[in-house]
CSV table of C-alpha atoms in Angstrom, one decimal:
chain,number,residue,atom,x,y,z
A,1,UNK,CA,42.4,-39.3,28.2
A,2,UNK,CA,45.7,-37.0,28.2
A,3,UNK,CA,47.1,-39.8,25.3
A,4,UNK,CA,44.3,-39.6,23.0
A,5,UNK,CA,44.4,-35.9,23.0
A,6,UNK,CA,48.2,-35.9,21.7
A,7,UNK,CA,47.3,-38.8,19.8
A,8,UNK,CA,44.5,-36.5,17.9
A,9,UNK,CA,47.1,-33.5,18.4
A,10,UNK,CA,49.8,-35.4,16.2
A,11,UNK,CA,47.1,-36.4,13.6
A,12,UNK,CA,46.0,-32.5,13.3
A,13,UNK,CA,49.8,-31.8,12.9
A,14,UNK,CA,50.6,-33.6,10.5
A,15,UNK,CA,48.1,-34.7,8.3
A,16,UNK,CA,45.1,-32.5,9.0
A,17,UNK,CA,42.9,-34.6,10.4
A,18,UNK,CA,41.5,-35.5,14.1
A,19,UNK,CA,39.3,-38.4,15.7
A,20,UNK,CA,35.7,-37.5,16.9
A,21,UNK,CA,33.9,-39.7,18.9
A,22,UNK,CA,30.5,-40.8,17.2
A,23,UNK,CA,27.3,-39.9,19.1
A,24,UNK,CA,23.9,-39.1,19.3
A,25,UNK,CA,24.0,-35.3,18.0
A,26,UNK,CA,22.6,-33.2,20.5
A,27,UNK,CA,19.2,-31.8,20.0
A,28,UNK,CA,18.6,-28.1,19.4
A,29,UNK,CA,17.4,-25.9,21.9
A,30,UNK,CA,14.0,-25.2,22.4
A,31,UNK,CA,12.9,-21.9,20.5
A,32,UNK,CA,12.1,-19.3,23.0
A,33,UNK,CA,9.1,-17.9,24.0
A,34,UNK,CA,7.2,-15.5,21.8
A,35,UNK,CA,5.3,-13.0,24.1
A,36,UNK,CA,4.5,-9.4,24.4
A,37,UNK,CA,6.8,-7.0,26.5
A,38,UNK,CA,6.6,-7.4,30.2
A,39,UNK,CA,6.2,-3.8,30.6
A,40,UNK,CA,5.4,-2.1,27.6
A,41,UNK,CA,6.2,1.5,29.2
A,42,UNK,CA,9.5,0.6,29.3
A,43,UNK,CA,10.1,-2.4,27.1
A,44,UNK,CA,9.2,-0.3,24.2
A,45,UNK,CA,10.4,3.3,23.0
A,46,UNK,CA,8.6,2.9,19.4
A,47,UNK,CA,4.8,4.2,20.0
A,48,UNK,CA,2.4,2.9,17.3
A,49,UNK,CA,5.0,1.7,14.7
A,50,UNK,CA,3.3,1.1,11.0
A,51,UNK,CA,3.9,-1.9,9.1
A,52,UNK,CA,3.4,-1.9,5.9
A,53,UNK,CA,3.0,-6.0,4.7
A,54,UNK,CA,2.6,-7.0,0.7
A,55,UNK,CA,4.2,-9.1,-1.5
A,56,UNK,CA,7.1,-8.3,-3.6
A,57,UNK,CA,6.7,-6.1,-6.3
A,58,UNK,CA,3.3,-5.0,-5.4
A,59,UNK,CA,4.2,-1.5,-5.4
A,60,UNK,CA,5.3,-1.2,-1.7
A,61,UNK,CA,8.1,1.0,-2.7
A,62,UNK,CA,6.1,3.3,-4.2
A,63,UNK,CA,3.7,3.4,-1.0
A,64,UNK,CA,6.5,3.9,1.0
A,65,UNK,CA,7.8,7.0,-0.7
A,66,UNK,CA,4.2,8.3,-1.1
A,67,UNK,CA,4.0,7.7,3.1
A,68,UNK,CA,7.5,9.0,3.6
A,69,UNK,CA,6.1,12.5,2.1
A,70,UNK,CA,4.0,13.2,5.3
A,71,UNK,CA,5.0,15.6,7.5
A,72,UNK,CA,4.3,12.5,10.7
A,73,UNK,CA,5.7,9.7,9.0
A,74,UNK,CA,9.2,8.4,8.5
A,75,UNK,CA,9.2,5.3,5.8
A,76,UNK,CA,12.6,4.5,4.8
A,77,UNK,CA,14.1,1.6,3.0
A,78,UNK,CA,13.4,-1.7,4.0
A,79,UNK,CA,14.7,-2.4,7.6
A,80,UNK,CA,14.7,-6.4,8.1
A,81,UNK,CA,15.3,-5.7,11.7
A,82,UNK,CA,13.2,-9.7,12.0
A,83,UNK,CA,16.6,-10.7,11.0
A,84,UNK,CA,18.4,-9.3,13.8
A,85,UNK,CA,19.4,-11.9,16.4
A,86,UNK,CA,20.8,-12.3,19.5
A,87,UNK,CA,23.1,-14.8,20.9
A,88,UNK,CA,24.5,-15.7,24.3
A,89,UNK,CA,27.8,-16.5,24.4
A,90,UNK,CA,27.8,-18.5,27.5
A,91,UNK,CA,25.1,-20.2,29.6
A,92,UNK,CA,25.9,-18.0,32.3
A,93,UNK,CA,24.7,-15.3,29.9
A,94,UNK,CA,21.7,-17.1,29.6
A,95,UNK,CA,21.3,-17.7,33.3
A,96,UNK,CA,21.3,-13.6,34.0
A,97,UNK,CA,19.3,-12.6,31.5
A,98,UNK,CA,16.7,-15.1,32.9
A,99,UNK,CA,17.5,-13.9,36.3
A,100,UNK,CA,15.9,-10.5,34.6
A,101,UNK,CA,12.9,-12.1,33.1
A,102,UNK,CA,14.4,-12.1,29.4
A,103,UNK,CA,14.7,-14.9,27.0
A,104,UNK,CA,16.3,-14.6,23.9
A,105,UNK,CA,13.2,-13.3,22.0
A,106,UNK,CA,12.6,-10.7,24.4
A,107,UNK,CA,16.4,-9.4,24.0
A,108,UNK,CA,15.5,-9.8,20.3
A,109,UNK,CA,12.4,-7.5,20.5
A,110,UNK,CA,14.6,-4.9,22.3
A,111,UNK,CA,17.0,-4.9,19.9
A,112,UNK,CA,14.7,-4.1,17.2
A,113,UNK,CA,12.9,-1.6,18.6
A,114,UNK,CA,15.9,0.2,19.5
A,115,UNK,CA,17.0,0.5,16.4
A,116,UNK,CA,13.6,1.2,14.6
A,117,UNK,CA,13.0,3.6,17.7
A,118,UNK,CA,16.7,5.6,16.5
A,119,UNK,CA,16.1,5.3,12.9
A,120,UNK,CA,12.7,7.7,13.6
A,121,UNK,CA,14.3,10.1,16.1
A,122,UNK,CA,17.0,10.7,13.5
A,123,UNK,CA,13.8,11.6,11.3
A,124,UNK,CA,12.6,13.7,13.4
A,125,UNK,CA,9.0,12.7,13.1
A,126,UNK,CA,6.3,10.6,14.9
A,127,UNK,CA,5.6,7.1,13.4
A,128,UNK,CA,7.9,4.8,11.8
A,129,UNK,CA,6.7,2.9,8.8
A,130,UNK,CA,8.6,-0.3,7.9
A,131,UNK,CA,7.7,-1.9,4.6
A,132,UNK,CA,10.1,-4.7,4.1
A,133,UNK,CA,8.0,-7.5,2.4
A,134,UNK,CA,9.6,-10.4,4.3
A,135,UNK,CA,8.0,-9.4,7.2
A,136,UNK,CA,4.9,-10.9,6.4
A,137,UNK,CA,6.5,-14.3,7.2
A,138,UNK,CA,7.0,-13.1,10.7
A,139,UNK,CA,3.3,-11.2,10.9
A,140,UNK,CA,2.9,-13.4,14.5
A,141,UNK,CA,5.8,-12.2,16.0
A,142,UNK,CA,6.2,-8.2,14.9
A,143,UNK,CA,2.5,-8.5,16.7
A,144,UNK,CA,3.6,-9.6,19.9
A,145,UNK,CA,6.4,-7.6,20.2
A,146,UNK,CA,4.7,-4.3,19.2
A,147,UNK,CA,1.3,-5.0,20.4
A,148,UNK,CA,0.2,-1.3,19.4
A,149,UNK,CA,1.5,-1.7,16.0
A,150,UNK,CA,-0.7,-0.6,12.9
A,151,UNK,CA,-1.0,-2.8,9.6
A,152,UNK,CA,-1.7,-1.8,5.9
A,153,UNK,CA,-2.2,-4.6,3.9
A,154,UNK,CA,-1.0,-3.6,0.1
A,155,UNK,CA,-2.4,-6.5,-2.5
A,156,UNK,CA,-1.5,-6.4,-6.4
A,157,UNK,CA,-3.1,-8.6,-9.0
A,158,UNK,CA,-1.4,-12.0,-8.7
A,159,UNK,CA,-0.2,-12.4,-12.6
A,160,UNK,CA,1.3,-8.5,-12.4
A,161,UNK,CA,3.1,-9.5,-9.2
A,162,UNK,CA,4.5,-12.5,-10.7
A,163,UNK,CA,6.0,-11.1,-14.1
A,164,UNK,CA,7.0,-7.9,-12.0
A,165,UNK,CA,8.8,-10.5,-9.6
A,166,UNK,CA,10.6,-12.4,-13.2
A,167,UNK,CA,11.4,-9.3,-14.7
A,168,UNK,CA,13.4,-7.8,-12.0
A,169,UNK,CA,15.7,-11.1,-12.6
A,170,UNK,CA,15.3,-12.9,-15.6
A,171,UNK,CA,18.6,-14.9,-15.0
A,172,UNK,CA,17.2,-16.3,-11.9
A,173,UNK,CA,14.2,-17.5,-12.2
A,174,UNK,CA,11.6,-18.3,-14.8
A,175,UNK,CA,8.0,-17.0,-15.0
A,176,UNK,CA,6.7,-20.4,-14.1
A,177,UNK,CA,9.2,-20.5,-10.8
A,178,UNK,CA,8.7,-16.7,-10.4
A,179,UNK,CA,5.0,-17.4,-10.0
A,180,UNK,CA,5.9,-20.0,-7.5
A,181,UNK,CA,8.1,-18.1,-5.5
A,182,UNK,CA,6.0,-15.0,-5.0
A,183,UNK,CA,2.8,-17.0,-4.1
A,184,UNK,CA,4.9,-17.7,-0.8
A,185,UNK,CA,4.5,-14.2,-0.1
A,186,UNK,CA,0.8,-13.8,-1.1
A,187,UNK,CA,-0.2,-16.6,1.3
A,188,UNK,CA,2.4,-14.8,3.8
A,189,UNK,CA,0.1,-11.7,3.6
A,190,UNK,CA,-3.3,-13.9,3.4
A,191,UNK,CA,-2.0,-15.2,6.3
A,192,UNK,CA,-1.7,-11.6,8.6
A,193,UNK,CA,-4.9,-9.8,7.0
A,194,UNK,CA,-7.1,-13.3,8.3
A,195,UNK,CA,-5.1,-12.6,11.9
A,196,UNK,CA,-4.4,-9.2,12.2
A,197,UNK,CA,-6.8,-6.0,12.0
A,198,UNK,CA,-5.6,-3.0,9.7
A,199,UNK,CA,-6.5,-1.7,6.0
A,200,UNK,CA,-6.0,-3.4,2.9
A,201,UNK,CA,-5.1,-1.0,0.0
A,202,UNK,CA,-5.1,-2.2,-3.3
A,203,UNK,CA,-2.0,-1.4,-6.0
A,204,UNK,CA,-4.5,-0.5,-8.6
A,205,UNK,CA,-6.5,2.0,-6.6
A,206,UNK,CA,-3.6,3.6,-5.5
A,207,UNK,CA,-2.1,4.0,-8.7
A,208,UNK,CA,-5.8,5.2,-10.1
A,209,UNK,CA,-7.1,7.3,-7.6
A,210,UNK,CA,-3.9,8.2,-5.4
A,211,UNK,CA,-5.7,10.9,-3.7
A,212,UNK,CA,-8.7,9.1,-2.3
A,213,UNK,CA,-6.7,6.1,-1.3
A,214,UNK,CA,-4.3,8.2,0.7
A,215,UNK,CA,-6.8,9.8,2.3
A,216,UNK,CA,-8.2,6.2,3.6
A,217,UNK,CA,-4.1,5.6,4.8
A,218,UNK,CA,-4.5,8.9,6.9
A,219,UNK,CA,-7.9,8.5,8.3
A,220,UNK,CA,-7.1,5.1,9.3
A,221,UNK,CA,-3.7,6.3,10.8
A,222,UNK,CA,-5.5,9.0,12.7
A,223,UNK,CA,-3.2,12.0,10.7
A,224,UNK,CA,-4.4,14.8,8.8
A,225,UNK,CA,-4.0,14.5,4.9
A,226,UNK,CA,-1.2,15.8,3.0
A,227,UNK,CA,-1.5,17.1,-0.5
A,228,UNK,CA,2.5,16.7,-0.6
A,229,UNK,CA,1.8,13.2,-0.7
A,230,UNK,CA,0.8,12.8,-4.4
A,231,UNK,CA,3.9,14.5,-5.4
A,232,UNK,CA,6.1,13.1,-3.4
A,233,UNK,CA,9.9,14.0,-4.7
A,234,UNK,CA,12.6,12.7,-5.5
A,235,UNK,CA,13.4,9.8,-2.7
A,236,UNK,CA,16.6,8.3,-2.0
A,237,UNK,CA,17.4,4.9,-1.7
A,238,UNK,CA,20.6,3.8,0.4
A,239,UNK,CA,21.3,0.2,-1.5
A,240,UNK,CA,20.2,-2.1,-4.7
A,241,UNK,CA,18.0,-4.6,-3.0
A,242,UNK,CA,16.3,-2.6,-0.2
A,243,UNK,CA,13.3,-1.7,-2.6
A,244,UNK,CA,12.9,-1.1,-5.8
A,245,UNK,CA,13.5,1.9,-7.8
A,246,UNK,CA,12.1,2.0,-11.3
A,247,UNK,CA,11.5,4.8,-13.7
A,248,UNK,CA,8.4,5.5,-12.4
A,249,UNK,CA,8.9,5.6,-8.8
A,250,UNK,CA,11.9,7.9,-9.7
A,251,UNK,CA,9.4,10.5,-11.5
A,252,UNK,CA,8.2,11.9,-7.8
A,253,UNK,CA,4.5,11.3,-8.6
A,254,UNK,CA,2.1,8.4,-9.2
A,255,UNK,CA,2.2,6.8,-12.9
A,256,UNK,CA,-0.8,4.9,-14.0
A,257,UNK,CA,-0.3,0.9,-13.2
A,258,UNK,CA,0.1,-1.7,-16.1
A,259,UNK,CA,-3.0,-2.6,-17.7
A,260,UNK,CA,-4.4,-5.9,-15.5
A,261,UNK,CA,-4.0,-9.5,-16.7
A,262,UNK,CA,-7.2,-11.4,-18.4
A,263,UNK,CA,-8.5,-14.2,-16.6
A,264,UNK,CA,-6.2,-16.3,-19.7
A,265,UNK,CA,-3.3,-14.9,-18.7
A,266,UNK,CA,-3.1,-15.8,-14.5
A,267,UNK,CA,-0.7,-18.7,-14.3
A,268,UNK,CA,-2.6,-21.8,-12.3
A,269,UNK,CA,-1.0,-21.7,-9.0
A,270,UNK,CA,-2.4,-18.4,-8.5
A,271,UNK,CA,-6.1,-18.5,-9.7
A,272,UNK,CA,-6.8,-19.8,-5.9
A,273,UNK,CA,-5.6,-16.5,-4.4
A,274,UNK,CA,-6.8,-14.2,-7.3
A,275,UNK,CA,-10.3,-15.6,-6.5
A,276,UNK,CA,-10.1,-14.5,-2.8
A,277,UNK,CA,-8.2,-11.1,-3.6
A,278,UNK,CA,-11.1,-10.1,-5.7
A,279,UNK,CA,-9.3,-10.2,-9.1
A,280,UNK,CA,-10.8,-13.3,-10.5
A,281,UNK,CA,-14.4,-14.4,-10.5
């Protein structure tokens, strides 16, 4: 074996190149286990986090500031701590962590909690809200590893979701594929409200009757209602892309929503879901 690996040495050398043996290509490992925390008490330092699961461009942002303006809530930009992983570098790694009782997924649920658990002492307040839309791909798996989380379910009429979602990038995609693309997340949140308990707000309502809806938010949350909420100030956001920031999110108080879509104007692929949000008969 000692020739072939100058042999491949030379070929690297001097012309780039090296000989591989062809094989079978080795399977993947099995995903880990998804599964609560062990021991919750001390598993978890997040009490009762709040997640916050809509579509894009369903007004989420603006939810998020309105929530952020309570005295008990911290709601900043979205967090994609889903996206966090973690690796072991060696099977011995591996080997002690399982030695522990952890898999990867557990050391993954760790990880995110810490940092959504510092992200709320820095605050200063109680609950953590977390409103990053992706999330409701993952609905399964933020419910196992926070089993005391809390859900709001924000929905948006379909056809304003869609041309929100192709005006924010003309460029990129079309209405037709913006449709497309943001019925992924609609079913996403279908999805979690049929598994999940929590409230369901509505984008309209909100934007119609800001106080009464936020009242529903706080009673459901178990908080006291706070005026400050409708007037909500000037919010900052850290980064293009983690929300978004229109004029009338940047006013400090709720504006009036666009006027909704007639039954003509819904694209196709979303009459289905219209029907069982309520927005089409």
């Amino acid at each position: 074996m000692n020739w072939q690996r100058h042999v491949n040495k030379a070929l690297v050398r001097f012309t780039g190149f090296q000989i591989e043996r062809v094989g079978n290509t080795p399977s993947p490992p099995p995903a880990p286990e998804i599964r609560p925390p062990a021991d919750p008490l001390t598993d978890r330092l997040l009490e009762s986090p709040i997640f916050l699961l809509s579509p894009v461009r369903s007004g989420s942002t603006l939810l998020r500031a309105i929530l952020n303006a309570h005295p008990d809530l911290h709601a900043p930009h979205e967090l994609h701590v889903r996206r966090l992983r973690v690796q072991f570098g060696t099977p011995l790694a591996a080997k002690a962590m399982a030695a522990l009782g952890h898999n990867q997924a557990d050391l993954e649920h760790l990880l995110w909690d810490r940092v959504l658990h510092r992200e709320l002492v820095r605050s200063g307040k109680r609950y953590v809200v977390d409103k990053t839309p992706a999330n409701a791909f993952a609905h399964q798996r933020i419910a196992a590893c926070w089993p005391d989380a809390r859900f709001v379910f924000l929905l948006r009429h379909p056809a304003s979701i869609a041309t929100s979602w192709h005006e924010a990038s003309q460029d990129r995609r079309s209405p037709d594929e913006a449709a497309l693309d943001a019925l992924r997340y609609m079913k996403a949140v279908q999805r979690a409200r049929a598994a999940l308990p929590g409230l369901t707000v509505r984008y309209e309502e909100l934007s119609a009757e800001p106080e009464r809806v936020t009242r529903e938010i706080c009673a459901f949350l178990g908080l006291e209602w706070e005026p400050r909420m409708l007037s909500y100030g000037e919010q900052r956001v850290l980064e293009k892309g983690l929300g978004d920031w229109r004029d009338k999110i940047r006013t400090g108080t709720v504006q009036p929503a666009r006027e909704l879509p007639s039954p003509e104007q819904i694209p196709e692929p979303l009459k289905p879901i219209a029907r069982t949000w309520g927005y089409l008969a």
